[in-house]
Amino acid sequence: MIFEPKDVFRKLEFDKVLELLEKEALTPMGAGILQCVQPHQDFERIDRELREAREYKLILEKNDRFPLEAFPDVRPDLKMLAKEGYTLHTEAFQAVLLILQQTRDVLKFFTIGPKKEIYPKLYEIARTLSLDDGLIKAIQAVFDDKGDIRPDASPELVRIRRETQQKVRELDVRFRQIIQEYRTKGWLSDTPESFRNHRRVLSVPAEHKRKIKGIIHDESDTGRTAYIEPDVVTEINNDIFDLEQEERREIFRILRDLSNTIRPYGPQIGDYLEMLVRFDVIQAKARIAISMRANMPVLHEKPQIGIKKGYHPLLLLKNKPLGRKTIPFELRLNAENHILILSGPNAGGKSVAMKSVGLLQLMVQSGLLVPVHELSEFGIFGQMFADIGDQQSLDDDLSTYSSRLQNARAFIQKATPQTLVLIDEMGSGTDPKPGGAIAEAILRQLHRKGVYAVITTHYSNLKVFAFRNPGILNGNMHFDKDSLSPTYELKVGRPGSSYAFEIAEKSGLPKDIIGYARNKTGSETAVDDILIELQREKQELEEKLQSVTEKEQALEKLIKTYDAMHHDVEVKRKRLKLDQKEFELRQSANVNREVDKLIRKLKEEKNLERAQEISAKLRQERTEKAKLVNEANEDVIRLEEQKTPVSPARPLVAGDFVRLRSGGATGRIEEVKGQKAIISMGGIKVTAPLRDLAPAAEPIKQTAYVTSTNLQHTAAFDSKIDLRGMSKEEALQVLEKFVDGALLANASSLHILHGKGDGILRKVVRQKLREYGGNISNVYHPEQDGGGEGVTIVDLV
């Protein structure tokens, strides 16, 4: 991320935030990393760091006891351990043991319950690491809980310390005997014994030192006391000294072997340390986030700012212990409105609001949670330019205004749509008229560059420029006219007034002075008032327009909903009509069987005219009902097609619903083979050329006993067939289609004319009819005048 000028961190007080972070670190290593935190542009990295901090913040809020405490820096020790033959000292082993134990506890933390799912980003840090408990056991086998060498660290050490203890007890017995003997003789001081040169000695007054045989190790400063090792214990002390030397050599050997054991794991221990340091950095971010009630905002890759209930972090922390209320602010800058001109009285909070935007942006791009509502939105900026405060320089021979112009030149040259510009008191530092004109020209250029900016000012011409140019918003820091005090509330949409005369009156300035000033600036003040009023009216109109637009959209949705409901009602009405006609047709088919029986009876009674009359009437009724059912079905299909039309441009594929162009029957394509399709229609499969099919909407589910194909057959099926003159194979094929059609049409009786001849076709008919078993109730020949054995009549179930 690029900054202009280079001291942006100091001007926005980001350095103070880093100082607070550093104090929360558990280790110097974590503090060192936090000192060097820099905003960056890597979206995935920023998102990951924010989520890590949010998850650790959740751990702290839930008091989930993450096993992280202060730990030492073992990097120098690991560097030395990498050298073959190097032996770590006792303190280094204790440090390594602490790293291993904390690593073990951290890895164990994520195995308890659903911790991996609750804290996925934190788990990702430790996921690839594993720990060999043998390292911890190896160190604990040598050191006790206090960090001292265990007495049983090796069999040799056990022997040495046992012999040492025996010699010490022996020495103790001999000393007590000697002290008792010499005390009775009056040869010892009030404190009879002491230690000199790591050896047990007697405290003997100078006048008696020649009376005791032994080695004089030391004398008191006054020379009145001599410290003598008696000859009788010299050999014991020598033995103890030798054993102590042996113990030191054995301990060194143990530490050397332990160093050799740990040496291959040096890089792995380094990884453990790196993981713990990373968790230290994250916990520092989480703790500072809790102190400032910070959250993770919604992150976007492209530049934008959408702050809801935002606070200046440092001001919030300052006011919190004092019990003062910190006023939040809201601001949205996007591609349509990307510059805010902020005006209002002095000490009203303009600069604080502007700095808040910049500081919050720096914190977000540094992976820090920020004190805003969690629905706030932040994009990623590539550059941040800031012109804040007095930049007068004696070394560079620059006045305040000259330095501002130099900044403006740099901003214009380097600015892009990925730049956030912050300018405090734009145009100040010179004569207001030319200063305001130059400021307006700079603002115009920044606007053309498409930068995002928050600019504070008192100049009316900049407020007017913002009013006239789309993409620039006016804003103000609200001022209570009654109490003549700022409320520190940011209001976007209207420019603010400086309230100079009102504040002057409150400060006690004489009225004649204020009156004279009003007369001198009357027209300029009027411009401000008019602009404020225009902005208010414009905002009201925009709000009303927005309200009307929303109502129009709501009305359009209602109309569409009404149309859809009306269409659904119409479909249901047609469907009810279709169901009714189907029911009537089925009932008619059931009645036909009884009528056929009546016709046969009439024929038997030679009443042919009556039979023909009934048969013709029945056929006409069935045809009419079938026609009505067809019409109702076509209405339903038409309505469904209107509701969900299928684009004809796309080739038909398996799963599409289609209808036959000739009959209107609807079905679903099961499979497409070349230029033909296998269609499932009401439980039967039909093969038809693709050219005879039209796309259709999914039909309404109809009663299980009715299909489009059945309806067509019911309307047109002829129950008579003539097989005379056909070969055996032709007769079998035609007869099969005929009987199948009769079953689909729900026919009750069939009339098959095959002739007498030599009886071959009659046998073929009998043979084929046996295949239909339960679908046939009776097969017989009529009387001679009805055809006799040349005709077969079939009654269907």
mmCIF file of N, CA and C in Angstrom, residues 244 420 424 738 787:
data_model
loop_
_atom_site.group_PDB
_atom_site.id
_atom_site.type_symbol
_atom_site.label_atom_id
_atom_site.label_comp_id
_atom_site.label_asym_id
_atom_site.label_seq_id
_atom_site.Cartn_x
_atom_site.Cartn_y
_atom_site.Cartn_z
ATOM 1 N N GLU A 244 31.239 -35.039 44.054
ATOM 2 C CA GLU A 244 30.572 -33.890 43.418
ATOM 3 C C GLU A 244 31.090 -33.670 41.998
ATOM 4 N N LEU A 420 -7.607 6.582 -1.555
ATOM 5 C CA LEU A 420 -8.412 7.267 -0.543
ATOM 6 C C LEU A 420 -7.668 8.535 -0.148
ATOM 7 N N ASP A 424 -7.780 17.965 5.310
ATOM 8 C CA ASP A 424 -8.362 18.735 6.395
ATOM 9 C C ASP A 424 -8.267 20.226 6.072
ATOM 10 N N PHE A 738 -55.193 -54.176 -32.744
ATOM 11 C CA PHE A 738 -56.632 -53.946 -32.595
ATOM 12 C C PHE A 738 -57.082 -54.160 -31.151
ATOM 13 N N GLY A 787 -73.395 -64.221 -38.857
ATOM 14 C CA GLY A 787 -72.077 -64.560 -39.361
ATOM 15 C C GLY A 787 -71.587 -65.909 -38.922
#
